[in-house]
Amino acid sequence: MLVNQIELSSKAYLAKVVQAAGSVISIEDAAAALDIDNVAASRRLSLWSQQGWLRRIKRGMYTPISIASGGGEQVVEDPWVLIPDLFGDAYIGGWSAAEYWELTEQIFRGICVFTTKQVREKEEVIQGITFVTRQIKPEKLFDLKPVWREQTKVFISSPEKTIIDMLDTPEIGGGIRHISDCLKIYLQRDKADVAALIKTALQQNNGAVLKRLGFLLERIGSDESVLNTLREQLTQGNAKLDPALNCPRLISRWRLLVPENWLEGDRA
């Protein structure tokens, strides 16, 4: 009888912690919910994990077993809920945001996350979920949209910011061909806003972005006034269309080095 009473009491404490913390529970969450110190909270979370009520997802972080997938490696039904606790000031971007905004039909492996936290590895697997991370400065946290997943608010880059981020770092956009396709899809929409796109590109403060954006818009067939606006903002020096590609040919009006098959005759 005493054992059952202790178990019931323990579950009540756990319910209190889950109600306060939500899908992801940290040591600090448990300590605050139960009004105990971090050492005691850590021990209690560890015990609940051993009892099978919690699943440890990372050092000092747990998730209630009720949202664990049955028998599989992946713990949570919606991995996005982990992002604020794992990565702090962060947002979903790159190919993951392109998928969310339906700028692509491609399915990519892993969730692309931009974070201000220091990251040791660009790719991290947590309970079977792959997070591809890119460390950024706090001033890059702009033009974001809040998305609610369960009770967790997660930020995602706007469609314009998504394209600009991918132009900034083509590898997180699946390469320049895929980014060009995403840009075409964006421009075909009624809500496409080229002025907002340029504004976001300027705020990104990377000269290579403006060169890549101008070149792609020209290939797609944008108005000359739009192209002139971008040319007026070009920085000195040449940039590559995609650092991962061999880019031997210079498009001087954009100060951009491109592969042979990206010359004017190839308007893919």
Coordinates of N, CA and C in Angstrom, one line a residue, residues 40-183:
A40 N 18.3 18.3 -6.9 CA 17.2 17.4 -6.5 C 16.3 17.2 -7.8
A41 N 16.1 18.2 -8.6 CA 15.3 18.1 -9.8 C 15.9 17.1 -10.8
S42 N 17.3 17.2 -10.9 CA 18.0 16.3 -11.8 C 17.8 14.8 -11.3
R43 N 17.9 14.6 -10.1 CA 17.7 13.3 -9.5 C 16.3 12.7 -9.8
R44 N 15.4 13.6 -9.6 CA 14.0 13.2 -9.8 C 13.7 12.9 -11.3
L45 N 14.2 13.7 -12.2 CA 14.0 13.4 -13.6 C 14.7 12.1 -14.0
S46 N 15.9 11.9 -13.5 CA 16.6 10.7 -13.8 C 15.8 9.4 -13.3
L47 N 15.2 9.6 -12.1 CA 14.5 8.5 -11.5 C 13.2 8.2 -12.4
W48 N 12.5 9.2 -12.8 CA 11.3 9.1 -13.6 C 11.7 8.4 -15.0
S49 N 12.9 8.8 -15.5 CA 13.4 8.2 -16.7 C 13.6 6.7 -16.5
Q50 N 14.2 6.3 -15.4 CA 14.5 4.9 -15.1 C 13.2 4.1 -14.9
Q51 N 12.2 4.8 -14.4 CA 10.9 4.2 -14.2 C 10.0 4.1 -15.5
G52 N 10.5 4.7 -16.5 CA 9.9 4.6 -17.8 C 8.8 5.7 -18.0
W53 N 8.8 6.7 -17.2 CA 7.8 7.7 -17.4 C 8.3 8.9 -18.2
L54 N 9.6 9.0 -18.3 CA 10.2 10.0 -19.1 C 11.2 9.4 -20.1
R55 N 11.5 10.1 -21.2 CA 12.6 9.6 -22.1 C 13.6 10.7 -22.1
R56 N 14.9 10.4 -21.9 CA 15.9 11.4 -22.0 C 16.2 11.7 -23.5
I57 N 16.2 12.9 -23.9 CA 16.4 13.2 -25.3 C 17.8 13.9 -25.4
K58 N 18.3 14.5 -24.4 CA 19.6 15.1 -24.4 C 20.0 15.4 -22.9
R59 N 21.3 15.6 -22.7 CA 21.7 15.8 -21.3 C 20.9 17.0 -20.7
G60 N 20.2 16.6 -19.6 CA 19.4 17.6 -18.9 C 18.0 17.9 -19.5
M61 N 17.6 17.1 -20.5 CA 16.3 17.4 -21.1 C 15.6 16.0 -21.3
Y62 N 14.3 16.1 -21.0 CA 13.5 14.9 -21.1 C 12.1 15.2 -21.8
T63 N 11.5 14.1 -22.2 CA 10.1 14.3 -22.8 C 9.2 13.2 -22.2
P64 N 8.0 13.5 -21.9 CA 7.0 12.5 -21.3 C 6.9 11.3 -22.3
I65 N 6.9 10.2 -21.7 CA 6.9 9.0 -22.5 C 5.6 8.8 -23.3
S66 N 4.6 9.5 -22.9 CA 3.3 9.5 -23.6 C 3.3 10.0 -25.0
I67 N 4.3 10.9 -25.3 CA 4.4 11.4 -26.7 C 5.5 10.6 -27.4
A68 N 6.1 9.6 -26.8 CA 7.1 8.8 -27.5 C 6.5 7.9 -28.5
S69 N 7.1 7.7 -29.6 CA 6.6 6.8 -30.7 C 6.9 5.4 -30.2
G70 N 5.9 4.5 -30.5 CA 6.0 3.2 -29.9 C 7.2 2.4 -30.5
G71 N 8.2 2.1 -29.7 CA 9.2 1.2 -30.1 C 10.3 1.8 -31.1
G72 N 10.0 2.9 -31.7 CA 10.9 3.5 -32.6 C 12.0 4.3 -32.0
E73 N 12.9 4.8 -32.8 CA 14.0 5.7 -32.3 C 13.5 7.1 -32.0
Q74 N 12.6 7.6 -32.9 CA 12.1 8.9 -32.8 C 11.2 9.0 -31.6
V75 N 11.4 10.0 -30.7 CA 10.7 10.2 -29.5 C 9.5 11.0 -29.6
V76 N 9.5 12.1 -30.2 CA 8.4 13.0 -30.3 C 7.6 12.9 -31.6
E77 N 6.3 13.2 -31.5 CA 5.5 13.1 -32.7 C 5.8 14.3 -33.6
D78 N 6.1 15.5 -33.0 CA 6.5 16.7 -33.8 C 7.8 17.2 -33.3
P79 N 8.9 16.9 -34.1 CA 10.2 17.3 -33.6 C 10.4 18.8 -33.5
W80 N 9.6 19.6 -34.1 CA 9.7 21.0 -34.0 C 9.6 21.5 -32.6
V81 N 8.8 20.8 -31.8 CA 8.6 21.3 -30.4 C 9.9 21.3 -29.6
L82 N 10.9 20.5 -30.1 CA 12.2 20.5 -29.4 C 13.1 21.7 -29.6
I83 N 12.9 22.4 -30.7 CA 13.8 23.4 -31.1 C 14.1 24.5 -30.1
P84 N 13.0 25.1 -29.5 CA 13.4 26.2 -28.6 C 14.2 25.8 -27.4
D85 N 14.0 24.6 -26.9 CA 14.8 24.1 -25.7 C 16.2 23.6 -26.1
L86 N 16.3 23.1 -27.3 CA 17.6 22.6 -27.8 C 18.5 23.7 -28.3
F87 N 17.9 24.7 -28.9 CA 18.7 25.7 -29.7 C 18.5 27.1 -29.2
G88 N 17.7 27.4 -28.2 CA 17.5 28.7 -27.7 C 16.9 29.7 -28.7
D89 N 17.5 30.8 -28.9 CA 17.1 31.8 -29.9 C 17.4 31.2 -31.3
A90 N 16.3 30.7 -32.0 CA 16.6 30.0 -33.2 C 15.3 30.0 -34.0
Y91 N 15.5 29.6 -35.3 CA 14.3 29.5 -36.2 C 14.6 28.4 -37.2
I92 N 13.5 27.9 -37.7 CA 13.5 26.9 -38.8 C 13.7 27.7 -40.1
G93 N 14.6 27.3 -40.9 CA 14.9 28.0 -42.2 C 15.4 27.0 -43.3
G94 N 16.0 27.6 -44.3 CA 16.5 26.8 -45.4 C 15.5 25.9 -46.0
W95 N 15.9 24.7 -46.4 CA 15.0 23.8 -47.1 C 13.8 23.4 -46.2
S96 N 13.9 23.4 -44.9 CA 12.8 23.0 -44.1 C 11.7 24.1 -44.2
A97 N 12.1 25.4 -44.2 CA 11.1 26.5 -44.4 C 10.6 26.5 -45.8
A98 N 11.4 26.1 -46.8 CA 10.9 26.0 -48.1 C 9.8 25.0 -48.3
E99 N 10.0 23.9 -47.6 CA 9.0 22.8 -47.5 C 7.7 23.3 -46.9
Y100 N 7.8 24.0 -45.8 CA 6.7 24.6 -45.0 C 5.9 25.5 -45.9
W101 N 6.5 26.4 -46.6 CA 5.9 27.4 -47.4 C 5.5 26.9 -48.8
E102 N 5.7 25.6 -49.0 CA 5.4 25.0 -50.3 C 6.1 25.6 -51.5
L103 N 7.4 26.0 -51.3 CA 8.2 26.5 -52.3 C 8.9 25.3 -53.1
T104 N 8.8 24.1 -52.6 CA 9.4 23.0 -53.2 C 8.6 21.7 -52.9
E105 N 8.7 20.8 -53.8 CA 8.1 19.4 -53.6 C 9.1 18.4 -53.1
Q106 N 10.4 18.8 -53.1 CA 11.4 17.9 -52.6 C 11.3 17.7 -51.1
I107 N 11.7 16.5 -50.7 CA 11.7 16.1 -49.3 C 13.2 16.0 -48.9
F108 N 13.6 16.7 -47.9 CA 15.0 16.7 -47.4 C 15.1 16.0 -46.1
R109 N 16.3 15.4 -46.0 CA 16.6 14.7 -44.7 C 17.0 15.7 -43.7
G110 N 16.4 15.7 -42.5 CA 16.8 16.6 -41.4 C 16.0 17.9 -41.4
I111 N 16.1 18.5 -40.2 CA 15.4 19.8 -40.0 C 16.5 20.9 -40.0
C112 N 16.3 21.9 -40.8 CA 17.3 23.0 -40.9 C 17.0 24.1 -39.9
V113 N 18.0 24.3 -39.0 CA 17.8 25.2 -37.9 C 18.9 26.3 -37.8
F114 N 18.5 27.6 -37.8 CA 19.4 28.7 -37.6 C 19.4 29.0 -36.1
T115 N 20.5 29.1 -35.5 CA 20.6 29.3 -34.0 C 21.7 30.3 -33.6
T116 N 21.5 31.1 -32.6 CA 22.5 31.9 -32.1 C 23.4 31.2 -31.1
K117 N 23.0 30.0 -30.7 CA 23.9 29.2 -29.8 C 25.1 28.6 -30.5
Q118 N 26.2 28.5 -29.8 CA 27.4 27.9 -30.4 C 27.1 26.4 -30.7
V119 N 27.4 26.0 -31.9 CA 27.2 24.6 -32.3 C 28.5 24.0 -32.6
R120 N 28.8 22.8 -32.1 CA 30.0 22.1 -32.4 C 30.0 21.4 -33.7
E121 N 28.8 20.8 -34.0 CA 28.6 20.0 -35.2 C 27.5 20.6 -36.0
K122 N 27.7 20.7 -37.3 CA 26.6 21.2 -38.2 C 25.4 20.2 -38.2
E123 N 25.7 19.0 -38.0 CA 24.6 18.0 -38.0 C 24.6 17.2 -36.7
E124 N 23.4 17.2 -36.1 CA 23.3 16.5 -34.8 C 22.0 15.6 -34.8
V125 N 22.2 14.4 -34.4 CA 21.1 13.4 -34.4 C 20.7 13.3 -32.9
I126 N 19.4 13.6 -32.6 CA 18.9 13.5 -31.3 C 17.7 12.6 -31.3
Q127 N 17.8 11.4 -30.7 CA 16.7 10.4 -30.7 C 16.2 10.1 -32.1
G128 N 17.1 10.0 -33.0 CA 16.7 9.6 -34.4 C 16.3 10.8 -35.2
I129 N 16.3 12.0 -34.7 CA 15.9 13.2 -35.5 C 17.1 13.9 -35.8
T130 N 17.3 14.2 -37.1 CA 18.5 14.9 -37.6 C 18.2 16.4 -37.7
F131 N 19.1 17.2 -36.9 CA 19.0 18.6 -37.0 C 20.2 19.1 -37.7
V132 N 20.1 19.9 -38.8 CA 21.2 20.5 -39.5 C 21.2 21.9 -39.1
T133 N 22.3 22.3 -38.4 CA 22.3 23.7 -37.8 C 23.3 24.6 -38.5
R134 N 22.9 25.9 -38.4 CA 23.8 26.9 -38.8 C 23.8 28.0 -37.8
Q135 N 25.0 28.3 -37.3 CA 25.1 29.4 -36.2 C 25.1 30.7 -36.9
I136 N 24.3 31.6 -36.3 CA 24.2 33.0 -36.8 C 24.3 34.0 -35.7
K137 N 24.5 35.3 -36.0 CA 24.5 36.3 -35.1 C 23.1 36.8 -34.7
P138 N 22.9 37.3 -33.5 CA 21.5 37.8 -33.1 C 20.9 38.7 -34.1
E139 N 21.7 39.5 -34.8 CA 21.0 40.5 -35.7 C 20.4 39.8 -37.0
K140 N 20.7 38.5 -37.1 CA 20.1 37.8 -38.2 C 18.7 37.3 -37.9
L141 N 18.3 37.5 -36.7 CA 16.9 37.0 -36.2 C 15.9 38.1 -36.6
F142 N 15.6 38.2 -37.9 CA 14.6 39.1 -38.4 C 13.7 38.5 -39.4
D143 N 12.6 39.1 -39.7 CA 11.6 38.6 -40.7 C 11.2 37.1 -40.4
L144 N 10.8 36.9 -39.2 CA 10.4 35.5 -38.7 C 8.9 35.5 -38.4
K145 N 8.4 34.3 -38.6 CA 7.0 34.1 -38.3 C 6.8 33.1 -37.2
P146 N 5.9 33.3 -36.2 CA 5.7 32.3 -35.2 C 4.7 31.3 -35.7
V147 N 5.0 30.0 -35.3 CA 4.1 28.9 -35.6 C 3.9 28.1 -34.3
W148 N 2.7 27.8 -34.0 CA 2.4 27.1 -32.7 C 2.3 25.6 -33.1
R149 N 3.1 24.8 -32.4 CA 3.1 23.3 -32.5 C 2.8 22.8 -31.1
E150 N 1.7 22.1 -30.9 CA 1.2 21.8 -29.6 C 1.1 23.1 -28.8
Q151 N 1.8 23.1 -27.6 CA 1.8 24.4 -26.9 C 3.1 25.1 -27.0
T152 N 3.9 24.8 -28.0 CA 5.2 25.4 -28.2 C 5.2 26.4 -29.4
K153 N 5.7 27.6 -29.1 CA 5.9 28.5 -30.2 C 7.2 28.4 -30.8
V154 N 7.2 28.1 -32.1 CA 8.5 27.9 -32.9 C 8.5 29.0 -33.9
F155 N 9.7 29.5 -34.2 CA 9.8 30.6 -35.3 C 10.3 29.9 -36.6
I156 N 9.8 30.5 -37.7 CA 10.2 30.0 -39.0 C 10.5 31.2 -39.9
S157 N 11.4 31.2 -40.8 CA 11.7 32.3 -41.6 C 10.5 32.5 -42.6
S158 N 10.2 33.8 -42.9 CA 9.2 34.1 -43.8 C 9.6 33.6 -45.2
P159 N 8.7 33.5 -46.2 CA 9.0 33.1 -47.5 C 10.2 33.9 -48.1
E160 N 10.2 35.2 -47.9 CA 11.2 36.1 -48.4 C 12.6 35.8 -47.7
K161 N 12.5 35.7 -46.4 CA 13.7 35.4 -45.6 C 14.3 34.0 -45.9
T162 N 13.4 33.1 -46.2 CA 13.8 31.7 -46.6 C 14.6 31.7 -47.8
I163 N 14.1 32.4 -48.9 CA 14.9 32.5 -50.1 C 16.2 33.2 -49.9
I164 N 16.2 34.3 -49.2 CA 17.4 35.1 -49.0 C 18.5 34.3 -48.2
D165 N 18.0 33.6 -47.1 CA 18.9 32.7 -46.4 C 19.6 31.7 -47.3
M166 N 18.8 31.1 -48.2 CA 19.3 30.0 -49.1 C 20.3 30.6 -50.1
L167 N 20.0 31.9 -50.5 CA 21.0 32.5 -51.4 C 22.3 32.9 -50.6
D168 N 22.1 33.2 -49.4 CA 23.3 33.5 -48.5 C 24.2 32.2 -48.4
T169 N 23.5 31.1 -48.2 CA 24.3 29.8 -48.0 C 23.6 28.8 -48.8
P170 N 24.0 28.6 -50.1 CA 23.2 27.7 -51.0 C 23.1 26.3 -50.5
E171 N 24.1 25.8 -49.7 CA 24.1 24.4 -49.2 C 22.8 24.1 -48.4
I172 N 22.3 25.1 -47.6 CA 21.2 24.9 -46.8 C 19.9 25.1 -47.6
G173 N 20.0 25.3 -48.9 CA 18.9 25.4 -49.8 C 18.8 24.3 -50.8
G174 N 19.7 23.3 -50.6 CA 19.7 22.2 -51.6 C 20.5 22.5 -52.9
G175 N 21.3 23.6 -52.9 CA 22.0 23.9 -54.1 C 21.3 25.0 -54.9
I176 N 22.1 25.7 -55.7 CA 21.5 26.9 -56.4 C 20.4 26.5 -57.4
R177 N 20.5 25.4 -58.0 CA 19.4 25.0 -59.0 C 18.1 24.9 -58.2
H178 N 18.1 24.3 -57.1 CA 16.9 24.1 -56.3 C 16.4 25.5 -55.8
I179 N 17.3 26.3 -55.4 CA 17.0 27.7 -54.9 C 16.3 28.5 -56.0
S180 N 16.8 28.4 -57.2 CA 16.3 29.0 -58.4 C 14.8 28.6 -58.6
D181 N 14.6 27.3 -58.5 CA 13.2 26.8 -58.6 C 12.3 27.3 -57.6
C182 N 12.8 27.4 -56.3 CA 12.0 27.9 -55.2 C 11.6 29.4 -55.5
L183 N 12.6 30.1 -56.0 CA 12.4 31.5 -56.3 C 11.3 31.7 -57.4

